[in-house]
mmCIF file of C-alpha atoms in Angstrom:
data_model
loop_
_atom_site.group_PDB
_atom_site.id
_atom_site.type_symbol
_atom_site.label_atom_id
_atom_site.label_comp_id
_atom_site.label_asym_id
_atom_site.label_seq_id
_atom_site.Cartn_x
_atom_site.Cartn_y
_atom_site.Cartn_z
ATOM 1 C CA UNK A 65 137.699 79.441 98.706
ATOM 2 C CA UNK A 66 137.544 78.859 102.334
ATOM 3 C CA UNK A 67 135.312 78.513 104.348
ATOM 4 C CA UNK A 68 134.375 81.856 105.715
ATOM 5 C CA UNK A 69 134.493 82.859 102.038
ATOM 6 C CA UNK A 70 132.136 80.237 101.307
ATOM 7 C CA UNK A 71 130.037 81.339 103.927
ATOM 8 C CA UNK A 72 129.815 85.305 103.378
ATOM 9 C CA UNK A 73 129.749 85.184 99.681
ATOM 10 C CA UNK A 74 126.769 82.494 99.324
ATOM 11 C CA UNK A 75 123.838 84.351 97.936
ATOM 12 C CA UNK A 76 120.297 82.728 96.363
ATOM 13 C CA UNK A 77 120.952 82.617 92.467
ATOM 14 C CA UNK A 78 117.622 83.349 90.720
ATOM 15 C CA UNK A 79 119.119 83.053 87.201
ATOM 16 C CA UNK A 80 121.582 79.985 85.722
ATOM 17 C CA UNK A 81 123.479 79.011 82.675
ATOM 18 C CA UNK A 82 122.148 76.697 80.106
ATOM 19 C CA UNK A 83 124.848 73.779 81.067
ATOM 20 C CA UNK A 84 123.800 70.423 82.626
ATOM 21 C CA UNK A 85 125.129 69.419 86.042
ATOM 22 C CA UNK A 86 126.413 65.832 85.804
ATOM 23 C CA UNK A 87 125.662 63.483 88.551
ATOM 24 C CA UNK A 88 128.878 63.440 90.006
ATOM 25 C CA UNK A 89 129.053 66.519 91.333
ATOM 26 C CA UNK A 90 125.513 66.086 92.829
ATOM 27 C CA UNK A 91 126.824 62.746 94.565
ATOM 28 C CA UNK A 92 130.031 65.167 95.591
ATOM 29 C CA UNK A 93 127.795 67.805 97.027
ATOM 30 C CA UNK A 94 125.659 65.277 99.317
ATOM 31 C CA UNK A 95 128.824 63.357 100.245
ATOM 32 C CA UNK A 96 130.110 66.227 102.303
ATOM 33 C CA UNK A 97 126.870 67.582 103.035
ATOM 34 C CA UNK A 98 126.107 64.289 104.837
ATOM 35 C CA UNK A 99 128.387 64.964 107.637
ATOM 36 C CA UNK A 100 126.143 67.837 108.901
ATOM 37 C CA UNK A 101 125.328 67.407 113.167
ATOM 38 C CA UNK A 102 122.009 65.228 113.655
ATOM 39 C CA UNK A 103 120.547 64.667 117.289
ATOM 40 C CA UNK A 104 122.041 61.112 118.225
ATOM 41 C CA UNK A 105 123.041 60.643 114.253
ATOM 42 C CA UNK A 106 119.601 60.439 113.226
ATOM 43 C CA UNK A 107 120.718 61.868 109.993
ATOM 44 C CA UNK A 108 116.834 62.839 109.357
ATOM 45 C CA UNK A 109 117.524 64.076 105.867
ATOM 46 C CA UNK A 110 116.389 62.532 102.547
ATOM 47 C CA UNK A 111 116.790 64.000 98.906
ATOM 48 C CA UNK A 112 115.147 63.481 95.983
ATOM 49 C CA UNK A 113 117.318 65.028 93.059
ATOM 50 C CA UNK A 114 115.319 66.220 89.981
ATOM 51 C CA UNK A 115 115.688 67.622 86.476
ATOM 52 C CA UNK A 116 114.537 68.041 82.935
ATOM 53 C CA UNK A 117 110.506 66.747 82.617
ATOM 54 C CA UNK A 118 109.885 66.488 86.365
ATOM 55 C CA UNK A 119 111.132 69.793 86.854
ATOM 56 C CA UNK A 120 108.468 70.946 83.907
ATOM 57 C CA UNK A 121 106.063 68.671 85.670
ATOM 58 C CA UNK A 122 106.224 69.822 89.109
ATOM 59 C CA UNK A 123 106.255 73.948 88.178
ATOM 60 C CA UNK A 124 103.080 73.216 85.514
ATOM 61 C CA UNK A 125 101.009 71.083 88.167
ATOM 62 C CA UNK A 126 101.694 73.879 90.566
ATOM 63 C CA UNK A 127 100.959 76.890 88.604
ATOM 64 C CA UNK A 128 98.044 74.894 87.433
ATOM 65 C CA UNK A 129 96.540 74.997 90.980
ATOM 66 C CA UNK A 130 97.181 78.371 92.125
ATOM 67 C CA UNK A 131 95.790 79.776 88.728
ATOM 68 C CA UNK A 132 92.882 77.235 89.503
ATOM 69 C CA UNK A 133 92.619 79.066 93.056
ATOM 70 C CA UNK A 134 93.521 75.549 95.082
ATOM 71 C CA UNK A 135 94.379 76.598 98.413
ATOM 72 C CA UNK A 136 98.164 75.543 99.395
ATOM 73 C CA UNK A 137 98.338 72.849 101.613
ATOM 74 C CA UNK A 138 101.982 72.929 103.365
ATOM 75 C CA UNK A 139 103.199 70.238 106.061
ATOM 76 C CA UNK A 140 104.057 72.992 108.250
ATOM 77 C CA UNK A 141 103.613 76.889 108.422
ATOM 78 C CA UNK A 142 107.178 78.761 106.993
ATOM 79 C CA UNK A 143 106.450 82.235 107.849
ATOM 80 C CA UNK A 144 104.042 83.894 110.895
ATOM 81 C CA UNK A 145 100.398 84.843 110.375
ATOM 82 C CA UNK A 146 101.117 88.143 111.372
ATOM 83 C CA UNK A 147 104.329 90.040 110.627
ATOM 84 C CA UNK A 148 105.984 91.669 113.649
ATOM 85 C CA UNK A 149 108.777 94.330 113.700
ATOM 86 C CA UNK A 150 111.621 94.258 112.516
ATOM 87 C CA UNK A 151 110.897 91.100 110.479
ATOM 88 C CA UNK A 152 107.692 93.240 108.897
ATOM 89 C CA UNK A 153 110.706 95.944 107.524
ATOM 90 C CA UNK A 154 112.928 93.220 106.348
ATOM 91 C CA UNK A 155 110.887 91.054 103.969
ATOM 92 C CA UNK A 156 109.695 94.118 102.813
ATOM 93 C CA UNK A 157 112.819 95.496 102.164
ATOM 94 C CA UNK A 158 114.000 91.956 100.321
ATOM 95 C CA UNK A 159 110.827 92.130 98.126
ATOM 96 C CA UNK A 160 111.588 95.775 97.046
ATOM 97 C CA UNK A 161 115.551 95.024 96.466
ATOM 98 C CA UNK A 162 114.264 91.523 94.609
ATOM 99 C CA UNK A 163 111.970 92.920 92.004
ATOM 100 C CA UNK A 164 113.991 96.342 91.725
ATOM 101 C CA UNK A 165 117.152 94.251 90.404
ATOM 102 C CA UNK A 166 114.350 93.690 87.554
ATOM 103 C CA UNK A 167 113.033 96.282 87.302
ATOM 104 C CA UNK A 168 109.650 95.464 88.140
ATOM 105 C CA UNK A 169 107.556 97.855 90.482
ATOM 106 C CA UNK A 170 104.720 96.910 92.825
ATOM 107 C CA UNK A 171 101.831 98.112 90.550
ATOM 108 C CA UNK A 172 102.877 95.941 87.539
ATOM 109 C CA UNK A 173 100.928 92.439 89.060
ATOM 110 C CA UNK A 174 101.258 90.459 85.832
ATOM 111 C CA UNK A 175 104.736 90.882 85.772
ATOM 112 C CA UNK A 176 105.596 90.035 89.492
ATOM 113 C CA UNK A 177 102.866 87.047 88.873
ATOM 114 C CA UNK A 178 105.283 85.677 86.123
ATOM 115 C CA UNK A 179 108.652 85.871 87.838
ATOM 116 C CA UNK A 180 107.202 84.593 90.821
ATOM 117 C CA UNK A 181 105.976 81.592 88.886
ATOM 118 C CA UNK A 182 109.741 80.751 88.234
ATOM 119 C CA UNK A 183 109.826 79.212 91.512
ATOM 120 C CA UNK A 184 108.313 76.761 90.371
ATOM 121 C CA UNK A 185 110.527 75.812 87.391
ATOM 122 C CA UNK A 186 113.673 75.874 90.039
ATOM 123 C CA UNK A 187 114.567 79.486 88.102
ATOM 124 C CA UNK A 188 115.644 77.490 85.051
ATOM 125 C CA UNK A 189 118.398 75.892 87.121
ATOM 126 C CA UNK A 190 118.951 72.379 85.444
ATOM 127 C CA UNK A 191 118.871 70.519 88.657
ATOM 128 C CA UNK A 192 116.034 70.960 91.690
ATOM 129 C CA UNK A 193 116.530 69.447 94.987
ATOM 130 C CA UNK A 194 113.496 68.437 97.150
ATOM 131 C CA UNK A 195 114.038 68.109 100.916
ATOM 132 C CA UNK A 196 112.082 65.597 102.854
ATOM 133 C CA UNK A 197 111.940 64.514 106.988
ATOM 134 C CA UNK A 198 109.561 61.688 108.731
ATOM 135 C CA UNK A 199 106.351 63.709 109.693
ATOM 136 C CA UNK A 200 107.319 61.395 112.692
ATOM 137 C CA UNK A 201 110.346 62.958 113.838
ATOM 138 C CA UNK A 202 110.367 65.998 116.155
ATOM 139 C CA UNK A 203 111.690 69.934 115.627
ATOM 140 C CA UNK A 204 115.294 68.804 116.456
ATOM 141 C CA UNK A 205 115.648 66.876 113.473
ATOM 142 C CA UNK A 206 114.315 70.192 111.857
ATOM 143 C CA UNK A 207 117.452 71.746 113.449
ATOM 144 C CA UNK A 208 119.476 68.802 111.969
ATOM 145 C CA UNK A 209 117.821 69.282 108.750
ATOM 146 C CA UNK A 210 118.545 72.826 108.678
ATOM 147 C CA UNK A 211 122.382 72.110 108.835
ATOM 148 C CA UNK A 212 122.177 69.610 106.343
ATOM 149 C CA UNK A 213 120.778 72.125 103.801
ATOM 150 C CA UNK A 214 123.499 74.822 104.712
ATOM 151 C CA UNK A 215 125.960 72.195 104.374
ATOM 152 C CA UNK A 216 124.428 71.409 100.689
ATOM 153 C CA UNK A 217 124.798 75.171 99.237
ATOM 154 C CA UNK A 218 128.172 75.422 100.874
ATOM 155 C CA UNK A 219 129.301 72.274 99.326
ATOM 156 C CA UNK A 220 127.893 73.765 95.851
ATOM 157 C CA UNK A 221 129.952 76.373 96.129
ATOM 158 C CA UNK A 222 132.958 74.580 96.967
ATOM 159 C CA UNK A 223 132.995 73.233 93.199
ATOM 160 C CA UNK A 224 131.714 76.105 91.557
ATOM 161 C CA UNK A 225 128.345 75.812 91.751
ATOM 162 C CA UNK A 226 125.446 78.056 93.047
ATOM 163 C CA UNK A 227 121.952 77.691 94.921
ATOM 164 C CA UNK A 228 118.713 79.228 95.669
ATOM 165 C CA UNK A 229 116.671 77.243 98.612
ATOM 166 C CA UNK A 230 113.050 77.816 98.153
ATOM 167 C CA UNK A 231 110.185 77.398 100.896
ATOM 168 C CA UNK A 232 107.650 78.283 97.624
ATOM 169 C CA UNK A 233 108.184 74.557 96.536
ATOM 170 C CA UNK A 234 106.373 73.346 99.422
ATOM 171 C CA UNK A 235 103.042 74.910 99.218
ATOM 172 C CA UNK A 236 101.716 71.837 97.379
ATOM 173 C CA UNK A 237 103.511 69.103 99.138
ATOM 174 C CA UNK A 238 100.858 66.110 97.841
ATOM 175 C CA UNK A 239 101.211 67.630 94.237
ATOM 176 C CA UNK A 240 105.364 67.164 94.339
ATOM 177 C CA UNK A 241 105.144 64.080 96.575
ATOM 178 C CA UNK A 242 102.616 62.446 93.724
ATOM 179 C CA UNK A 243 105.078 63.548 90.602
ATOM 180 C CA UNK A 244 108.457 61.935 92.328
ATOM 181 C CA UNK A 245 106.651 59.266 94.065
ATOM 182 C CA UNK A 246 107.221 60.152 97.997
ATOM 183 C CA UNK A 247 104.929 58.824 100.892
ATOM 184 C CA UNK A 248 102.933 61.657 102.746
ATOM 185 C CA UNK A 249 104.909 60.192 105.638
ATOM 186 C CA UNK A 250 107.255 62.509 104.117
ATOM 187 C CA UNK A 251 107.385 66.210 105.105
ATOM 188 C CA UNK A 252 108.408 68.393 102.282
ATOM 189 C CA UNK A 253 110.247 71.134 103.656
ATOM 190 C CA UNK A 254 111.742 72.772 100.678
ATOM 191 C CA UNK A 255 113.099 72.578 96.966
ATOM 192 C CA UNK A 256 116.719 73.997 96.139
ATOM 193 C CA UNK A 257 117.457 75.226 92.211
ATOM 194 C CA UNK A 258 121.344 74.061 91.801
ATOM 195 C CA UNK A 259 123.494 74.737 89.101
ATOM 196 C CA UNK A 260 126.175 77.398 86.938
ATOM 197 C CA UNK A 261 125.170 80.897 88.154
ATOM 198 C CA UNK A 262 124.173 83.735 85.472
ATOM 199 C CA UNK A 263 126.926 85.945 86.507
ATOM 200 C CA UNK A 264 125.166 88.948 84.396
ATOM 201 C CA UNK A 265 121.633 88.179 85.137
ATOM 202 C CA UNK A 266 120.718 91.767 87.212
ATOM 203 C CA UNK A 267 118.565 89.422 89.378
ATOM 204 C CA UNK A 268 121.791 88.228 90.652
ATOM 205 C CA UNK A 269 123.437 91.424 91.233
ATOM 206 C CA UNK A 270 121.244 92.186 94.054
ATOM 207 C CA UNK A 271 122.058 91.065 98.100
ATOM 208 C CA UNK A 272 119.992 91.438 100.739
ATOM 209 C CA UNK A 273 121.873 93.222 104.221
ATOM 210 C CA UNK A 274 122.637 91.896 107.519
ATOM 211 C CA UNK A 275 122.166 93.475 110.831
ATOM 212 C CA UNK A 276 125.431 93.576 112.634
ATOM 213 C CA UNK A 277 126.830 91.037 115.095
ATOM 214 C CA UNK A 278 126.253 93.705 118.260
ATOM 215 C CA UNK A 279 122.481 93.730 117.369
ATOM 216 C CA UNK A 280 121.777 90.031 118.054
ATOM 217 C CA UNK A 281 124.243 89.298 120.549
ATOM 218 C CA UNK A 282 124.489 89.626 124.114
ATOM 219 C CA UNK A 283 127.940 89.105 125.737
ATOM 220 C CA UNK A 284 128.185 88.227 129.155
ATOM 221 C CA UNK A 285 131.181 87.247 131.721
#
């Protein structure tokens, strides 16, 4: 696979294969991931790589407080307050493609409430990433850490391995910075599910479309 097949074909895998991922190929993945661009070679990024009971620990203590009606509490705002066009149409459109694949529709709540909750548990994947930065640093080392995380799923991929990153793990930041013991110096920007994609799950048979190059670029000279 090169890299511009690396790049086109990446996709966020919802469903994965009951096999372990053994820490080599974690170490393998951050080793080339770690030569992502940083501002001055900060290299902002820290990881903390999880699996088995903190994974069941971090999804129940979650779940737990949004079924308890605790208001989330993220280190920094993901999405706008108010949706604007075209971004309005498109996370629609995701949503409807998303639970479609699953056939769930927008009147059945309980069941959109349910695989929603599998955020939490990484989607089954047998390894979750969590993505922290200095609540110190500025929003170029948000840049930096940006690249770092594309770097990680491309790396994945690179030995047969698939990702899904996931802004929904950092709605409780104190919750997962109490279970895997990180400072609230520590901004948690997101988690990642890694592992051996469900080839067959229909959740993974959907893809989301892109607007073409000519609509978001502007040529000049």
């Amino acid at each position: 696979m090169n890299v511009l097949e690396a790049i086109k074909g990446r996709h966020s895998a919802r469903a994965f294969l009951n096999l372990s991922v053994d820490k080599k190929s974690i170490t393998t993945i951050l080793e080339v991931a770690r030569f992502a661009p940083s501002g001055v070679n900060t290299q902002p990024w820290e990881v903390v790589v999880v699996q088995g009971n903190y994974i069941q620990q971090i999804g129940d203590a979650i779940i737990a407080a949004r079924e308890a009606g605790t208001p989330e509490n993220p280190d920094y705002h993901y999405y706008p307050t108010e949706w604007i066009e075209p971004y309005k149409s498109r996370r629609k459109a995701c949503g409807l493609a998303l639970y479609s694949s699953i056939n769930i529709t927008l009147q059945d709540k309980e069941k959109r409430k349910e695989a929603w909750y599998r955020n939490y548990y990484f989607f089954g994947a047998p390894i979750g990433l969590l993505f922290f930065l200095e609540t110190k640093l500025e929003k170029g080392s948000w840049i930096d850490m940006g690249m770092f995380i594309q770097n990680v799923m491309l790396a994945a991929r690179g030995i047969g391995l698939e990702t899904c990153p996931q802004a929904s793990l950092a709605e409780y930041p104190d919750i997962v910075r109490g279970i895997v013991g990180v400072s609230k110096e520590k901004a948690l920007l997101c988690g990642m599910a890694l592992g051996y994609e469900d080839q067959n799950h229909p959740i993974n048979q959907y893809r989301t479309e892109r607007e073409p190059v000519e609509k978001f670029t502007t040529f000049l000279g």
